[in-house]
DNA sequence: GCACCACACTGGTCAGACCAGTTCTCGTTT
DNA sequence: AAACGAGAACTGGTCTGACCAGTGTGGTGC
């Protein structure tokens, strides 16, 4: 039997510690790969394996020549990854449409109690603008989601929008915006 | 300007392709790191960076001396990871709880019209079993989601469950199973 | 004071080495 | 012929050192 904790796992822990104890905040710079390596008594390769992993998770962003920066990982980029993969095997369009509607209705319900009148004008302006249907839909619900107080659901909704975009080019239109606005009034 | 696609990203794509086109299924073995490296004209380091990343995502599992295997990644431990890394943030927890409820209610609504009586007995059996609360909750809704006809939403629900599991250790509160069953009857 | 350039630093990538496990092969033993 | 076992061949884990390509900086010359 061996200790099967891999070095790159330890590096992850260390980075976690850095964030917690050293007070590194989103946007801040992390120590360089070489620095981390010597600090942790690990090779640069191992450090890189760890960094690449959490980069994929969207927790950090690296810029060649500059450095590695902690990111605002509350942006749920993970969801993106998961979605990419989840949608791959399940992706019936109906499922997706239904899911999107579910989230949109959720947003509408939540918005009902919080929305301010001036916002309604803005919504009307959007649906009467001459942008593409897709643009309109996006803008319309983006504003509504502002009142839904749930960033997570909003993110998921956006992801689904993107996917839908990739799947079927049009449709969706004739969305009953007017009815929604009446509900909100 | 340069192509800023990193090698390890390409490796990820390639693995993706392998899974899709070569029909590699969960449990199957992936080519060895060295093989992948030569196949992709990349260094082993780069291949490893990619592998480590998706290992962290729980998509593969590696065993020294044996190889790298595609995993049944239905329950991503990303969530767990994120949980440890990301959030002590109550906002997130609330978002998550709300989202889970939204999906569960969706499932219940859909199940109402399709569920068969014998299934109700099964549901009752589950909530009266002596498994952990979390287990019960999982099994309970897994069955209900069977009737919801939406694999996508089911998947997302499962992901969120895992996520939540990583967040707060204890309990799936006093979920009103009885009330749900009454609704379904 | 300003412009410019060399140098130090950062990430990106590679090649090669060695260790530590597992699996396979093939000759020896029974 | 079947069972065994030693070793080769393979797999992942880790490290070192090298080089490239960007970025930042400080000093020099104007």
PDB file of C-alpha atoms in Angstrom, chain A:
ATOM      1  CA  UNK A   1       0.000   0.000   0.000  1.00  0.00           C
ATOM      2  CA  UNK A   2       1.190   3.430  -0.674  1.00  0.00           C
ATOM      3  CA  UNK A   3       0.076   6.869   0.027  1.00  0.00           C
ATOM      4  CA  UNK A   4      -1.728   7.525  -3.158  1.00  0.00           C
ATOM      5  CA  UNK A   5      -2.043  11.228  -2.739  1.00  0.00           C
ATOM      6  CA  UNK A   6      -0.575  12.613  -5.858  1.00  0.00           C
ATOM      7  CA  UNK A   7       1.597  15.634  -5.813  1.00  0.00           C
ATOM      8  CA  UNK A   8      -0.748  17.614  -7.920  1.00  0.00           C
ATOM      9  CA  UNK A   9      -3.458  16.978  -5.402  1.00  0.00           C
ATOM     10  CA  UNK A  10      -1.276  18.417  -2.696  1.00  0.00           C
ATOM     11  CA  UNK A  11      -0.650  21.402  -4.847  1.00  0.00           C
ATOM     12  CA  UNK A  12      -4.369  21.879  -5.099  1.00  0.00           C
ATOM     13  CA  UNK A  13      -4.664  21.816  -1.352  1.00  0.00           C
ATOM     14  CA  UNK A  14      -1.887  24.304  -1.085  1.00  0.00           C
ATOM     15  CA  UNK A  15      -3.525  26.672  -3.495  1.00  0.00           C
ATOM     16  CA  UNK A  16      -6.691  26.289  -1.571  1.00  0.00           C
ATOM     17  CA  UNK A  17      -4.783  27.189   1.550  1.00  0.00           C
ATOM     18  CA  UNK A  18      -3.256  30.199  -0.141  1.00  0.00           C
ATOM     19  CA  UNK A  19      -6.664  31.439  -1.036  1.00  0.00           C
ATOM     20  CA  UNK A  20      -8.026  30.940   2.408  1.00  0.00           C
ATOM     21  CA  UNK A  21      -5.135  31.912   4.591  1.00  0.00           C
ATOM     22  CA  UNK A  22      -3.165  34.347   2.537  1.00  0.00           C
ATOM     23  CA  UNK A  23      -6.276  36.154   1.562  1.00  0.00           C
ATOM     24  CA  UNK A  24      -5.808  35.894  -2.140  1.00  0.00           C
ATOM     25  CA  UNK A  25      -8.893  37.256  -3.765  1.00  0.00           C
ATOM     26  CA  UNK A  26     -10.357  36.913  -7.231  1.00  0.00           C
ATOM     27  CA  UNK A  27      -8.291  39.016  -9.553  1.00  0.00           C
ATOM     28  CA  UNK A  28      -5.152  38.661  -7.493  1.00  0.00           C
ATOM     29  CA  UNK A  29      -2.056  37.094  -8.851  1.00  0.00           C
ATOM     30  CA  UNK A  30      -0.911  33.716  -7.733  1.00  0.00           C
ATOM     31  CA  UNK A  31       2.737  32.890  -7.185  1.00  0.00           C
ATOM     32  CA  UNK A  32       4.453  31.857 -10.370  1.00  0.00           C
ATOM     33  CA  UNK A  33       4.673  28.220 -11.291  1.00  0.00           C
ATOM     34  CA  UNK A  34       8.330  28.134 -10.463  1.00  0.00           C
ATOM     35  CA  UNK A  35       7.788  29.780  -7.124  1.00  0.00           C
ATOM     36  CA  UNK A  36       5.012  27.406  -6.224  1.00  0.00           C
ATOM     37  CA  UNK A  37       7.185  24.515  -7.213  1.00  0.00           C
ATOM     38  CA  UNK A  38      10.012  25.438  -4.887  1.00  0.00           C
ATOM     39  CA  UNK A  39       7.632  26.468  -2.139  1.00  0.00           C
ATOM     40  CA  UNK A  40       5.880  23.141  -2.256  1.00  0.00           C
ATOM     41  CA  UNK A  41       8.958  21.137  -2.930  1.00  0.00           C
ATOM     42  CA  UNK A  42       7.447  19.833  -6.085  1.00  0.00           C
ATOM     43  CA  UNK A  43       8.443  19.898  -9.672  1.00  0.00           C
ATOM     44  CA  UNK A  44       7.075  22.468 -12.004  1.00  0.00           C
ATOM     45  CA  UNK A  45       5.338  19.731 -13.966  1.00  0.00           C
ATOM     46  CA  UNK A  46       3.304  18.717 -10.975  1.00  0.00           C
ATOM     47  CA  UNK A  47       2.406  22.281 -10.225  1.00  0.00           C
ATOM     48  CA  UNK A  48       1.330  22.735 -13.790  1.00  0.00           C
ATOM     49  CA  UNK A  49      -0.860  19.662 -13.685  1.00  0.00           C
ATOM     50  CA  UNK A  50      -2.676  21.146 -10.749  1.00  0.00           C
ATOM     51  CA  UNK A  51      -2.964  24.559 -12.334  1.00  0.00           C
ATOM     52  CA  UNK A  52      -4.212  23.183 -15.608  1.00  0.00           C
ATOM     53  CA  UNK A  53      -6.870  21.255 -13.783  1.00  0.00           C
ATOM     54  CA  UNK A  54      -8.298  24.215 -11.965  1.00  0.00           C
ATOM     55  CA  UNK A  55      -7.880  26.300 -15.032  1.00  0.00           C
ATOM     56  CA  UNK A  56     -10.235  23.931 -16.757  1.00  0.00           C
ATOM     57  CA  UNK A  57     -12.595  24.472 -13.911  1.00  0.00           C
ATOM     58  CA  UNK A  58     -12.392  28.157 -14.543  1.00  0.00           C
ATOM     59  CA  UNK A  59     -10.947  28.944 -11.173  1.00  0.00           C
ATOM     60  CA  UNK A  60      -7.876  30.602 -12.509  1.00  0.00           C
ATOM     61  CA  UNK A  61      -6.837  32.273 -15.683  1.00  0.00           C
ATOM     62  CA  UNK A  62      -3.306  32.304 -16.976  1.00  0.00           C
ATOM     63  CA  UNK A  63      -1.644  34.761 -19.237  1.00  0.00           C
ATOM     64  CA  UNK A  64       1.680  33.927 -20.761  1.00  0.00           C
ATOM     65  CA  UNK A  65       4.323  36.334 -19.771  1.00  0.00           C
ATOM     66  CA  UNK A  66       2.187  37.807 -17.046  1.00  0.00           C
ATOM     67  CA  UNK A  67       1.172  35.180 -14.613  1.00  0.00           C
ATOM     68  CA  UNK A  68      -1.667  33.223 -13.135  1.00  0.00           C
ATOM     69  CA  UNK A  69      -4.625  34.969 -11.650  1.00  0.00           C
ATOM     70  CA  UNK A  70      -7.343  33.815  -9.396  1.00  0.00           C
ATOM     71  CA  UNK A  71     -10.651  34.154 -11.031  1.00  0.00           C
ATOM     72  CA  UNK A  72     -14.114  34.861  -9.845  1.00  0.00           C
ATOM     73  CA  UNK A  73     -15.063  31.278  -9.985  1.00  0.00           C
ATOM     74  CA  UNK A  74     -18.516  31.871  -8.750  1.00  0.00           C
ATOM     75  CA  UNK A  75     -19.199  32.298 -12.394  1.00  0.00           C
ATOM     76  CA  UNK A  76     -20.113  28.669 -12.445  1.00  0.00           C
ATOM     77  CA  UNK A  77     -18.046  27.852 -15.414  1.00  0.00           C
ATOM     78  CA  UNK A  78     -18.071  24.323 -14.217  1.00  0.00           C
ATOM     79  CA  UNK A  79     -21.619  24.227 -15.190  1.00  0.00           C
ATOM     80  CA  UNK A  80     -20.484  24.911 -18.642  1.00  0.00           C
ATOM     81  CA  UNK A  81     -18.292  21.881 -18.676  1.00  0.00           C
ATOM     82  CA  UNK A  82     -20.895  19.715 -17.162  1.00  0.00           C
ATOM     83  CA  UNK A  83     -23.474  20.970 -19.516  1.00  0.00           C
ATOM     84  CA  UNK A  84     -21.314  20.370 -22.500  1.00  0.00           C
ATOM     85  CA  UNK A  85     -21.121  16.872 -21.545  1.00  0.00           C
ATOM     86  CA  UNK A  86     -24.549  16.314 -20.149  1.00  0.00           C
ATOM     87  CA  UNK A  87     -26.198  17.783 -23.162  1.00  0.00           C
ATOM     88  CA  UNK A  88     -24.228  15.541 -25.348  1.00  0.00           C
ATOM     89  CA  UNK A  89     -25.982  12.380 -24.513  1.00  0.00           C
ATOM     90  CA  UNK A  90     -29.377  13.669 -23.600  1.00  0.00           C
ATOM     91  CA  UNK A  91     -29.893  16.473 -25.955  1.00  0.00           C
ATOM     92  CA  UNK A  92     -33.318  16.073 -27.229  1.00  0.00           C
ATOM     93  CA  UNK A  93     -34.514  19.423 -28.244  1.00  0.00           C
ATOM     94  CA  UNK A  94     -37.724  18.948 -26.363  1.00  0.00           C
ATOM     95  CA  UNK A  95     -35.879  18.379 -23.141  1.00  0.00           C
ATOM     96  CA  UNK A  96     -33.966  21.530 -23.627  1.00  0.00           C
ATOM     97  CA  UNK A  97     -36.927  23.639 -24.566  1.00  0.00           C
ATOM     98  CA  UNK A  98     -38.846  22.384 -21.617  1.00  0.00           C
ATOM     99  CA  UNK A  99     -35.961  23.097 -19.290  1.00  0.00           C
ATOM    100  CA  UNK A 100     -35.554  26.595 -20.608  1.00  0.00           C
ATOM    101  CA  UNK A 101     -39.212  27.296 -20.133  1.00  0.00           C
ATOM    102  CA  UNK A 102     -39.064  25.993 -16.635  1.00  0.00           C
ATOM    103  CA  UNK A 103     -36.288  28.399 -15.757  1.00  0.00           C
ATOM    104  CA  UNK A 104     -37.888  31.307 -17.524  1.00  0.00           C
ATOM    105  CA  UNK A 105     -41.151  30.787 -15.725  1.00  0.00           C
ATOM    106  CA  UNK A 106     -39.281  30.616 -12.493  1.00  0.00           C
ATOM    107  CA  UNK A 107     -37.697  33.949 -13.246  1.00  0.00           C
ATOM    108  CA  UNK A 108     -41.010  35.488 -14.133  1.00  0.00           C
ATOM    109  CA  UNK A 109     -42.584  34.297 -10.940  1.00  0.00           C
ATOM    110  CA  UNK A 110     -39.786  35.699  -8.866  1.00  0.00           C
ATOM    111  CA  UNK A 111     -39.754  38.935 -10.750  1.00  0.00           C
ATOM    112  CA  UNK A 112     -43.439  39.501 -10.180  1.00  0.00           C
ATOM    113  CA  UNK A 113     -42.959  40.555  -6.617  1.00  0.00           C
ATOM    114  CA  UNK A 114     -39.888  42.668  -7.072  1.00  0.00           C
ATOM    115  CA  UNK A 115     -39.963  44.353 -10.374  1.00  0.00           C
ATOM    116  CA  UNK A 116     -40.269  48.119 -10.542  1.00  0.00           C
ATOM    117  CA  UNK A 117     -42.520  49.930 -13.022  1.00  0.00           C
ATOM    118  CA  UNK A 118     -39.711  51.633 -14.861  1.00  0.00           C
ATOM    119  CA  UNK A 119     -38.333  48.251 -15.695  1.00  0.00           C
ATOM    120  CA  UNK A 120     -41.504  47.361 -17.492  1.00  0.00           C
ATOM    121  CA  UNK A 121     -40.931  50.217 -19.860  1.00  0.00           C
ATOM    122  CA  UNK A 122     -37.477  48.937 -20.501  1.00  0.00           C
ATOM    123  CA  UNK A 123     -38.854  45.492 -21.263  1.00  0.00           C
ATOM    124  CA  UNK A 124     -41.321  46.951 -23.689  1.00  0.00           C
ATOM    125  CA  UNK A 125     -38.577  48.901 -25.328  1.00  0.00           C
ATOM    126  CA  UNK A 126     -36.616  45.712 -25.846  1.00  0.00           C
ATOM    127  CA  UNK A 127     -39.378  43.758 -27.487  1.00  0.00           C
ATOM    128  CA  UNK A 128     -40.175  46.662 -29.760  1.00  0.00           C
ATOM    129  CA  UNK A 129     -36.598  47.200 -30.756  1.00  0.00           C
ATOM    130  CA  UNK A 130     -35.411  46.019 -34.092  1.00  0.00           C
ATOM    131  CA  UNK A 131     -32.869  43.534 -32.958  1.00  0.00           C
ATOM    132  CA  UNK A 132     -32.980  39.885 -33.840  1.00  0.00           C
ATOM    133  CA  UNK A 133     -35.487  37.684 -32.107  1.00  0.00           C
ATOM    134  CA  UNK A 134     -32.748  35.897 -30.342  1.00  0.00           C
ATOM    135  CA  UNK A 135     -31.186  39.094 -29.127  1.00  0.00           C
ATOM    136  CA  UNK A 136     -34.495  40.329 -27.887  1.00  0.00           C
ATOM    137  CA  UNK A 137     -35.229  37.146 -26.038  1.00  0.00           C
ATOM    138  CA  UNK A 138     -31.870  37.257 -24.412  1.00  0.00           C
ATOM    139  CA  UNK A 139     -32.081  40.852 -23.314  1.00  0.00           C
ATOM    140  CA  UNK A 140     -35.640  40.468 -22.184  1.00  0.00           C
ATOM    141  CA  UNK A 141     -34.918  37.617 -19.859  1.00  0.00           C
ATOM    142  CA  UNK A 142     -31.623  38.924 -18.720  1.00  0.00           C
ATOM    143  CA  UNK A 143     -33.451  41.821 -17.189  1.00  0.00           C
ATOM    144  CA  UNK A 144     -36.092  39.617 -15.690  1.00  0.00           C
ATOM    145  CA  UNK A 145     -33.497  37.343 -14.189  1.00  0.00           C
ATOM    146  CA  UNK A 146     -32.078  40.372 -12.468  1.00  0.00           C
ATOM    147  CA  UNK A 147     -35.050  40.181 -10.198  1.00  0.00           C
ATOM    148  CA  UNK A 148     -34.936  36.493  -9.662  1.00  0.00           C
ATOM    149  CA  UNK A 149     -32.130  36.573  -7.125  1.00  0.00           C
ATOM    150  CA  UNK A 150     -30.622  33.371  -8.328  1.00  0.00           C
ATOM    151  CA  UNK A 151     -27.386  33.642 -10.192  1.00  0.00           C
ATOM    152  CA  UNK A 152     -27.063  29.913 -10.488  1.00  0.00           C
ATOM    153  CA  UNK A 153     -30.309  29.456 -12.315  1.00  0.00           C
ATOM    154  CA  UNK A 154     -29.546  32.443 -14.459  1.00  0.00           C
ATOM    155  CA  UNK A 155     -26.261  30.939 -15.505  1.00  0.00           C
ATOM    156  CA  UNK A 156     -27.808  27.651 -16.340  1.00  0.00           C
ATOM    157  CA  UNK A 157     -30.435  29.411 -18.359  1.00  0.00           C
ATOM    158  CA  UNK A 158     -27.784  31.216 -20.321  1.00  0.00           C
ATOM    159  CA  UNK A 159     -25.946  28.011 -21.016  1.00  0.00           C
ATOM    160  CA  UNK A 160     -29.085  26.411 -22.259  1.00  0.00           C
ATOM    161  CA  UNK A 161     -29.718  29.361 -24.477  1.00  0.00           C
ATOM    162  CA  UNK A 162     -26.322  28.937 -26.008  1.00  0.00           C
ATOM    163  CA  UNK A 163     -26.900  25.294 -26.574  1.00  0.00           C
ATOM    164  CA  UNK A 164     -30.242  25.799 -28.087  1.00  0.00           C
ATOM    165  CA  UNK A 165     -28.661  28.262 -30.401  1.00  0.00           C
ATOM    166  CA  UNK A 166     -26.305  25.587 -31.526  1.00  0.00           C
ATOM    167  CA  UNK A 167     -29.014  23.038 -32.005  1.00  0.00           C
ATOM    168  CA  UNK A 168     -31.817  24.624 -33.877  1.00  0.00           C
ATOM    169  CA  UNK A 169     -31.310  27.870 -35.617  1.00  0.00           C
ATOM    170  CA  UNK A 170     -34.677  29.392 -35.227  1.00  0.00           C
ATOM    171  CA  UNK A 171     -37.974  28.936 -33.694  1.00  0.00           C
ATOM    172  CA  UNK A 172     -38.700  30.251 -30.288  1.00  0.00           C
ATOM    173  CA  UNK A 173     -40.286  33.199 -31.668  1.00  0.00           C
ATOM    174  CA  UNK A 174     -43.642  34.275 -31.105  1.00  0.00           C
ATOM    175  CA  UNK A 175     -42.750  34.162 -27.538  1.00  0.00           C
ATOM    176  CA  UNK A 176     -45.645  35.725 -25.653  1.00  0.00           C
ATOM    177  CA  UNK A 177     -43.756  38.688 -24.321  1.00  0.00           C
ATOM    178  CA  UNK A 178     -46.861  40.763 -24.021  1.00  0.00           C
ATOM    179  CA  UNK A 179     -48.491  38.228 -21.810  1.00  0.00           C
ATOM    180  CA  UNK A 180     -45.437  38.082 -19.601  1.00  0.00           C
ATOM    181  CA  UNK A 181     -45.424  41.823 -19.215  1.00  0.00           C
ATOM    182  CA  UNK A 182     -49.056  41.814 -18.288  1.00  0.00           C
ATOM    183  CA  UNK A 183     -48.280  39.299 -15.602  1.00  0.00           C
ATOM    184  CA  UNK A 184     -45.618  41.554 -14.272  1.00  0.00           C
ATOM    185  CA  UNK A 185     -47.716  44.666 -14.209  1.00  0.00           C
TER     186      UNK A 185
END
